[in-house]
Short mmCIF file of N, CA and C in Angstrom, two decimals:
data_model
loop_
_atom_site.label_atom_id
_atom_site.label_comp_id
_atom_site.label_asym_id
_atom_site.label_seq_id
_atom_site.Cartn_x
_atom_site.Cartn_y
_atom_site.Cartn_z
N MET A 1 8.96 -63.67 -25.29
CA MET A 1 10.49 -63.74 -24.23
C MET A 1 10.38 -65.26 -23.42
N THR A 2 11.05 -66.25 -23.98
CA THR A 2 11.83 -67.20 -22.94
C THR A 2 11.40 -67.64 -22.07
N PRO A 3 10.93 -68.44 -20.95
CA PRO A 3 11.69 -68.92 -19.57
C PRO A 3 12.70 -68.23 -18.56
N ASP A 4 13.74 -68.80 -19.97
CA ASP A 4 15.16 -68.41 -19.22
C ASP A 4 15.13 -67.61 -19.26
N ARG A 5 15.41 -66.49 -20.36
CA ARG A 5 16.03 -65.39 -20.85
C ARG A 5 15.02 -65.00 -19.60
N LEU A 6 13.75 -64.91 -19.17
CA LEU A 6 12.58 -63.61 -18.06
C LEU A 6 13.57 -63.84 -16.81
N GLU A 7 13.58 -65.23 -16.63
CA GLU A 7 14.73 -65.71 -15.07
C GLU A 7 16.11 -64.40 -15.07
N ALA A 8 17.01 -64.22 -16.23
CA ALA A 8 17.62 -63.65 -16.24
C ALA A 8 17.54 -62.41 -15.89
N LEU A 9 16.18 -61.99 -16.67
CA LEU A 9 16.36 -60.22 -16.41
C LEU A 9 15.73 -60.37 -15.07
N ARG A 10 15.17 -61.27 -15.09
CA ARG A 10 14.58 -60.93 -13.00
C ARG A 10 15.67 -61.17 -12.16
N ARG A 11 16.67 -61.75 -12.80
CA ARG A 11 17.70 -61.74 -11.67
C ARG A 11 18.96 -60.41 -11.80
N LEU A 12 19.19 -60.04 -12.59
CA LEU A 12 18.96 -58.36 -12.73
C LEU A 12 18.77 -57.65 -11.86
N ALA A 13 17.17 -57.52 -12.06
CA ALA A 13 16.33 -56.24 -11.33
C ALA A 13 16.40 -57.01 -10.18
N GLU A 14 16.54 -58.63 -9.55
CA GLU A 14 16.88 -58.62 -8.11
C GLU A 14 18.04 -58.01 -7.61
N THR A 15 18.84 -57.83 -8.61
CA THR A 15 19.98 -57.12 -8.28
C THR A 15 19.94 -55.96 -7.91
N ARG A 16 19.73 -54.98 -9.19
CA ARG A 16 19.12 -54.14 -9.03
C ARG A 16 19.01 -53.76 -7.07
N LYS A 17 17.45 -54.26 -7.19
CA LYS A 17 16.83 -54.28 -6.09
C LYS A 17 17.36 -54.00 -4.86
N ALA A 18 18.37 -55.41 -4.78
CA ALA A 18 18.85 -55.24 -3.29
C ALA A 18 20.01 -53.77 -3.49
N ALA A 19 20.90 -53.43 -4.50
CA ALA A 19 21.01 -52.79 -4.52
C ALA A 19 20.40 -51.15 -3.56
N ASP A 20 19.53 -51.03 -4.61
CA ASP A 20 18.77 -49.58 -3.71
C ASP A 20 18.15 -49.91 -2.50
N LEU A 21 17.76 -51.27 -2.23
CA LEU A 21 17.61 -51.12 -0.51
C LEU A 21 18.59 -50.86 0.39
N ALA A 22 19.98 -51.36 -0.76
CA ALA A 22 20.99 -51.54 0.60
C ALA A 22 21.38 -49.63 1.03
N ALA A 23 20.71 -49.24 -0.41
CA ALA A 23 21.03 -47.56 -0.39
C ALA A 23 20.36 -46.73 0.69
N LEU A 24 18.92 -47.60 0.18
CA LEU A 24 18.15 -46.74 1.09
C LEU A 24 18.28 -46.97 2.47
N GLU A 25 18.62 -47.87 3.21
CA GLU A 25 19.67 -48.83 4.75
C GLU A 25 20.62 -47.69 5.26
N LYS A 26 20.89 -47.39 3.91
CA LYS A 26 22.38 -46.18 4.61
C LYS A 26 22.12 -44.88 4.53
N LEU A 27 20.95 -44.56 3.90
CA LEU A 27 20.69 -43.25 4.08
C LEU A 27 19.28 -43.20 5.59
N LEU A 28 18.75 -43.65 5.33
CA LEU A 28 17.96 -44.26 7.23
C LEU A 28 18.99 -44.43 8.50
N ARG A 29 19.98 -45.35 7.53
CA ARG A 29 21.34 -45.18 8.88
C ARG A 29 21.64 -44.03 8.99
N ALA A 30 22.23 -43.41 8.20
CA ALA A 30 22.66 -42.28 8.47
C ALA A 30 21.74 -40.71 9.26
N GLU A 31 20.82 -40.93 8.51
CA GLU A 31 19.41 -40.28 8.95
C GLU A 31 19.41 -39.99 10.77
N ARG A 32 19.08 -41.88 10.93
CA ARG A 32 19.27 -41.51 11.92
C ARG A 32 20.43 -41.50 13.29
N ASP A 33 21.23 -41.89 12.54
CA ASP A 33 22.63 -40.77 13.91
C ASP A 33 22.36 -39.44 13.50
N CYS A 34 21.89 -39.30 12.56
CA CYS A 34 21.66 -37.32 12.85
C CYS A 34 21.02 -36.91 14.00
N ALA A 35 20.07 -37.76 13.96
CA ALA A 35 18.48 -37.55 15.21
C ALA A 35 19.79 -37.86 16.69
N THR A 36 19.78 -39.04 16.71
CA THR A 36 21.23 -39.22 17.59
C THR A 36 21.27 -38.32 18.40
N GLU A 37 22.60 -38.04 16.88
CA GLU A 37 23.75 -36.93 17.89
C GLU A 37 22.76 -35.19 17.69
N ILE A 38 22.06 -35.17 17.51
CA ILE A 38 21.02 -34.37 17.85
C ILE A 38 20.59 -33.49 19.36
N GLU A 39 20.09 -35.01 19.69
CA GLU A 39 19.50 -35.31 20.93
C GLU A 39 20.49 -35.17 21.18
N ALA A 40 21.36 -36.03 21.94
CA ALA A 40 22.52 -35.76 22.59
C ALA A 40 22.94 -34.56 22.75
N ILE A 41 23.24 -33.91 21.62
CA ILE A 41 23.55 -32.25 21.79
C ILE A 41 23.01 -31.69 22.58
N ARG A 42 21.65 -31.56 22.47
CA ARG A 42 20.73 -30.95 23.30
C ARG A 42 20.46 -31.49 24.70
N ALA A 43 20.69 -32.41 25.00
CA ALA A 43 20.78 -32.92 26.63
C ALA A 43 21.90 -32.21 26.81
N THR A 44 23.05 -32.98 26.46
CA THR A 44 24.42 -31.94 27.11
C THR A 44 23.71 -30.45 27.34
N ARG A 45 23.30 -30.30 26.49
CA ARG A 45 23.05 -28.16 26.58
C ARG A 45 22.38 -28.02 27.53
N ALA A 46 21.43 -28.85 27.90
CA ALA A 46 20.16 -29.11 28.37
C ALA A 46 20.66 -29.19 30.06
N ALA A 47 21.58 -30.24 30.32
CA ALA A 47 22.15 -30.29 31.18
C ALA A 47 23.22 -28.59 32.18
N GLU A 48 23.99 -28.36 31.07
CA GLU A 48 24.81 -27.66 31.36
C GLU A 48 24.17 -26.17 31.93
N LEU A 49 23.02 -25.91 31.48
CA LEU A 49 22.30 -25.02 31.50
C LEU A 49 21.48 -24.94 32.73
N ALA A 50 21.05 -26.27 33.76
CA ALA A 50 20.93 -26.77 34.55
C ALA A 50 21.87 -26.75 35.72
N GLU A 51 23.19 -25.71 35.60
CA GLU A 51 24.48 -26.50 36.66
C GLU A 51 24.19 -24.83 36.69
N PRO A 52 24.48 -25.04 37.96
CA PRO A 52 24.26 -23.67 39.18
C PRO A 52 25.24 -22.91 38.28
N PHE A 53 24.90 -21.29 38.17
CA PHE A 53 25.59 -20.72 37.40
C PHE A 53 27.04 -20.49 38.81
N GLY A 54 28.17 -20.69 37.76
CA GLY A 54 29.64 -20.32 38.16
C GLY A 54 30.25 -21.25 38.32
N ALA A 55 28.84 -22.94 38.06
CA ALA A 55 30.16 -24.04 38.11
C ALA A 55 30.30 -24.42 36.69
N SER A 56 30.72 -23.34 35.90
CA SER A 56 32.05 -23.75 34.23
C SER A 56 32.82 -21.90 34.38
N PRO A 57 34.30 -22.22 34.10
CA PRO A 57 34.59 -21.07 34.08
C PRO A 57 34.19 -20.05 33.31
N PRO A 58 34.42 -19.13 33.18
CA PRO A 58 33.54 -18.36 32.13
C PRO A 58 33.85 -18.25 31.06
N GLY A 59 33.00 -17.76 30.02
CA GLY A 59 33.03 -18.08 28.67
C GLY A 59 33.19 -19.19 28.19
N ALA A 60 33.61 -20.14 29.10
CA ALA A 60 33.22 -21.69 28.91
C ALA A 60 31.62 -22.07 28.31
N LEU A 61 31.17 -21.65 29.05
CA LEU A 61 29.53 -22.51 28.74
C LEU A 61 29.27 -21.16 27.34
N GLU A 62 29.42 -20.41 26.95
CA GLU A 62 28.70 -19.73 26.44
C GLU A 62 29.33 -19.74 24.66
N ALA A 63 30.06 -20.71 25.38
CA ALA A 63 31.34 -21.08 24.01
C ALA A 63 30.71 -22.41 23.57
N ARG A 64 30.30 -22.84 24.70
CA ARG A 64 30.00 -24.29 24.65
C ARG A 64 28.40 -24.43 23.54
N LEU A 65 27.54 -23.35 24.46
CA LEU A 65 26.69 -23.47 23.89
C LEU A 65 26.03 -22.51 22.34
N ARG A 66 26.83 -22.08 22.12
CA ARG A 66 27.36 -21.15 20.75
C ARG A 66 27.98 -22.59 19.30
N TRP A 67 28.85 -23.54 19.99
CA TRP A 67 29.36 -24.63 19.50
C TRP A 67 28.35 -25.41 19.17
N ALA A 68 27.18 -25.68 20.47
CA ALA A 68 25.75 -26.78 20.43
C ALA A 68 24.89 -26.07 18.67
N ASP A 69 24.61 -24.87 19.17
CA ASP A 69 23.58 -24.52 18.27
C ASP A 69 24.30 -23.98 16.78
N GLN A 70 25.60 -24.36 16.56
CA GLN A 70 26.43 -24.78 14.95
C GLN A 70 25.92 -25.84 14.87
N ARG A 71 26.14 -26.25 15.95
CA ARG A 71 26.49 -28.29 15.21
C ARG A 71 25.79 -28.61 15.01
N THR A 72 24.38 -28.24 15.97
CA THR A 72 22.62 -28.31 15.85
C THR A 72 22.72 -27.99 14.07
N ALA A 73 22.49 -27.16 14.27
CA ALA A 73 21.98 -26.03 13.23
C ALA A 73 22.19 -26.96 11.79
N GLU A 74 23.79 -27.32 11.94
CA GLU A 74 24.38 -28.62 10.66
C GLU A 74 23.94 -29.66 10.62
N LEU A 75 23.87 -29.97 11.94
CA LEU A 75 23.17 -32.02 11.93
C LEU A 75 21.62 -31.72 10.89
N SER A 76 20.53 -30.18 11.59
CA SER A 76 19.93 -30.24 10.69
C SER A 76 19.53 -29.95 9.16
N HIS A 77 20.27 -29.74 8.61
CA HIS A 77 20.69 -28.93 7.51
C HIS A 77 20.88 -30.02 6.85
N ARG A 78 21.96 -31.20 7.16
CA ARG A 78 22.27 -32.00 6.93
C ARG A 78 20.92 -33.46 7.04
N ARG A 79 20.37 -33.69 8.21
CA ARG A 79 19.53 -34.27 7.63
C ARG A 79 18.33 -33.95 6.96
N ALA A 80 18.34 -32.71 6.66
CA ALA A 80 16.82 -32.18 4.96
C ALA A 80 17.68 -32.98 3.75
N GLU A 81 18.90 -32.63 3.79
CA GLU A 81 19.25 -32.92 2.66
C GLU A 81 19.03 -34.82 2.98
N ILE A 82 19.69 -35.76 3.57
CA ILE A 82 19.41 -36.48 3.99
C ILE A 82 18.20 -36.72 3.49
N GLY A 83 16.68 -36.19 3.83
CA GLY A 83 15.43 -36.46 4.00
C GLY A 83 15.28 -36.79 2.74
N GLU A 84 15.77 -35.41 1.49
CA GLU A 84 15.83 -35.57 0.14
C GLU A 84 16.65 -36.41 -0.14
N ARG A 85 17.10 -37.10 0.54
CA ARG A 85 17.74 -38.51 -0.35
C ARG A 85 17.43 -39.92 -0.33
N ILE A 86 16.39 -39.85 0.99
CA ILE A 86 15.81 -41.28 1.53
C ILE A 86 15.00 -40.74 0.47
N ARG A 87 13.72 -39.45 -0.07
CA ARG A 87 12.84 -39.85 -0.37
C ARG A 87 12.77 -40.17 -1.68
N ALA A 88 14.14 -39.85 -2.42
CA ALA A 88 14.40 -40.49 -3.88
C ALA A 88 15.12 -41.98 -4.48
N ALA A 89 15.34 -42.47 -3.19
CA ALA A 89 16.21 -43.47 -3.08
C ALA A 89 15.08 -44.86 -2.75
N ARG A 90 13.82 -44.16 -1.16
CA ARG A 90 12.40 -44.85 -1.60
C ARG A 90 11.97 -45.19 -3.38
N ALA A 91 11.64 -43.98 -3.65
CA ALA A 91 11.19 -44.16 -5.31
C ALA A 91 11.87 -44.96 -5.88
N ALA A 92 13.00 -44.82 -5.95
CA ALA A 92 14.23 -46.41 -6.84
C ALA A 92 13.55 -47.81 -6.44
N ALA A 93 13.61 -47.44 -5.40
CA ALA A 93 13.24 -49.01 -3.88
C ALA A 93 12.03 -49.62 -4.76
N ALA A 94 10.89 -48.16 -4.80
CA ALA A 94 9.76 -49.13 -5.34
C ALA A 94 9.68 -49.39 -6.13
N VAL A 95 10.46 -48.74 -7.30
CA VAL A 95 10.74 -49.01 -8.48
C VAL A 95 10.73 -50.74 -9.18
N SER A 96 11.89 -50.70 -8.16
CA SER A 96 12.91 -51.85 -8.04
C SER A 96 12.52 -53.16 -7.91
N LEU A 97 11.40 -52.56 -6.91
CA LEU A 97 10.50 -54.05 -6.76
C LEU A 97 9.27 -54.58 -7.20
N GLY A 98 9.17 -53.27 -7.89
CA GLY A 98 8.08 -53.87 -8.91
C GLY A 98 8.53 -54.72 -10.03
N LYS A 99 9.39 -54.20 -10.42
CA LYS A 99 9.94 -55.10 -11.57
C LYS A 99 10.60 -56.14 -11.38
N ASP A 100 10.87 -56.56 -9.89
CA ASP A 100 11.25 -57.69 -9.98
C ASP A 100 10.20 -58.46 -9.78
N LYS A 101 8.92 -57.81 -9.11
CA LYS A 101 7.55 -58.55 -8.76
C LYS A 101 7.07 -58.87 -10.33
N ALA A 102 7.81 -58.01 -11.35
CA ALA A 102 6.69 -58.07 -12.49
C ALA A 102 7.33 -59.15 -13.82
N LEU A 103 8.48 -59.31 -13.12
CA LEU A 103 9.80 -60.26 -14.65
C LEU A 103 9.17 -61.42 -13.53
N GLY A 104 9.13 -61.68 -11.97
CA GLY A 104 8.43 -63.04 -11.94
C GLY A 104 7.51 -63.85 -11.92
N GLU A 105 6.24 -62.55 -11.98
CA GLU A 105 5.31 -63.07 -12.54
C GLU A 105 5.07 -63.49 -14.18
N LEU A 106 5.94 -62.87 -15.18
CA LEU A 106 5.90 -62.64 -16.31
C LEU A 106 6.81 -64.21 -16.88
N ARG A 107 7.73 -64.72 -15.58
CA ARG A 107 8.80 -66.22 -15.61
C ARG A 107 7.77 -67.02 -14.94
N ASP A 108 7.33 -66.97 -14.37
CA ASP A 108 5.75 -67.84 -14.68
C ASP A 108 5.08 -67.93 -15.36
N ARG A 109 4.43 -67.05 -15.32
CA ARG A 109 2.80 -67.53 -17.04
C ARG A 109 4.28 -67.37 -18.38
N ALA A 110 5.36 -66.78 -18.62
CA ALA A 110 5.94 -68.31 -19.55
C ALA A 110 5.81 -69.18 -19.21
N ALA A 111 6.53 -70.33 -17.86
CA ALA A 111 6.65 -71.64 -18.19
C ALA A 111 5.63 -72.09 -18.02
N ARG A 112 4.04 -71.66 -17.18
CA ARG A 112 3.27 -72.55 -17.70
C ARG A 112 2.79 -72.39 -18.91
N GLU A 113 2.96 -71.40 -19.75
CA GLU A 113 2.92 -71.43 -21.34
C GLU A 113 3.47 -72.65 -22.22
N ALA A 114 4.88 -72.73 -22.12
CA ALA A 114 5.57 -73.81 -22.60
C ALA A 114 5.06 -74.86 -21.72
N ALA A 115 5.21 -75.38 -20.91
CA ALA A 115 4.53 -75.92 -20.23
C ALA A 115 3.25 -76.49 -20.73
N ARG A 116 1.83 -76.18 -20.92
CA ARG A 116 0.94 -76.53 -22.16
C ARG A 116 1.72 -76.56 -23.04
N ALA A 117 2.18 -75.81 -24.27
CA ALA A 117 3.03 -75.78 -25.23
C ALA A 117 2.70 -77.28 -25.32
N ARG A 118 4.17 -77.75 -25.03
CA ARG A 118 4.84 -78.30 -24.75
C ARG A 118 4.12 -80.26 -24.61
N LEU A 119 2.63 -80.40 -23.79
CA LEU A 119 1.67 -80.79 -23.39
C LEU A 119 0.82 -80.99 -24.79
N ALA A 120 0.83 -80.39 -25.36
CA ALA A 120 -0.19 -80.16 -26.60
C ALA A 120 0.38 -80.42 -27.73
N ARG A 121 2.07 -79.97 -27.82
CA ARG A 121 2.51 -80.54 -28.78
C ARG A 121 3.00 -82.24 -29.08
N ALA A 122 2.62 -82.94 -27.63
CA ALA A 122 3.31 -84.02 -27.49
C ALA A 122 1.66 -84.86 -27.47
N GLU A 123 0.79 -84.03 -27.45
CA GLU A 123 -0.90 -85.21 -27.47
C GLU A 123 -0.47 -84.90 -28.84
N ARG A 124 -0.87 -83.85 -29.71
CA ARG A 124 -0.70 -83.46 -31.12
C ARG A 124 0.11 -84.84 -31.47
N GLU A 125 1.26 -84.36 -31.61
CA GLU A 125 2.05 -86.05 -32.07
C GLU A 125 1.88 -87.98 -31.35
N THR A 126 1.46 -88.51 -30.39
CA THR A 126 0.80 -89.43 -29.86
C THR A 126 -0.33 -89.91 -30.92
N PRO A 127 0.81 -91.19 -31.16
CA PRO A 127 -0.87 -91.21 -32.37
C PRO A 127 -1.70 -92.00 -32.18
N PRO A 128 -3.08 -92.29 -32.62
CA PRO A 128 -4.23 -92.01 -32.55
C PRO A 128 -4.25 -93.96 -31.65
N GLY A 129 -4.79 -93.70 -30.55
CA GLY A 129 -5.33 -95.25 -29.67
C GLY A 129 -4.38 -94.85 -28.88
N GLU A 130 -2.97 -94.24 -28.38
CA GLU A 130 -2.43 -94.55 -27.42
C GLU A 130 -2.58 -93.35 -26.83
N GLY A 131 -3.30 -92.95 -26.16
CA GLY A 131 -4.02 -92.34 -24.89
C GLY A 131 -4.35 -90.80 -24.81
N ARG A 132 -4.24 -90.07 -26.16
CA ARG A 132 -4.76 -88.77 -25.98
C ARG A 132 -5.46 -88.99 -26.09
N ARG A 133 -5.55 -87.97 -24.95
CA ARG A 133 -7.34 -87.26 -24.32
C ARG A 133 -8.20 -86.79 -25.41
N GLY A 134 -8.94 -86.95 -24.56
CA GLY A 134 -10.69 -86.00 -25.80
C GLY A 134 -10.93 -87.24 -26.79
N GLU A 135 -10.56 -88.02 -26.93
CA GLU A 135 -11.05 -89.34 -28.13
C GLU A 135 -11.12 -90.64 -27.83
N PHE A 136 -12.85 -90.32 -28.03
CA PHE A 136 -13.06 -91.93 -27.56
C PHE A 136 -13.12 -92.85 -28.87
N GLU A 137 -13.10 -94.06 -28.06
CA GLU A 137 -12.99 -95.31 -28.60
C GLU A 137 -14.27 -96.23 -29.67
#
């Protein structure tokens, strides 16, 4: 395959790599957002539990604590789902990175081979006595 065709394939692989890395970053950001919200809810819950008895209207504290527990459970479940998707996205990104690197190396090797072939052809086509390498006069 020619260096130009390999470069075209490498550009396609690079585009795929960028998309895979962007998808992975989006998932990682969503996972961090879930973790941040869980921590905020837990901190608020701890602060409310530390308030003196009777500081909140009757039943309000229990309702807020129930909501906090439900929301934390929802976020934990979502975080676990995102974790599975992150593992898949990391695998896809690793494949994309490998393809991009391999195609770049193949392109470089093909370019070196093409340059060697051009040099060898030029030497074969050079008339005797006009600077051919390896000949003694």
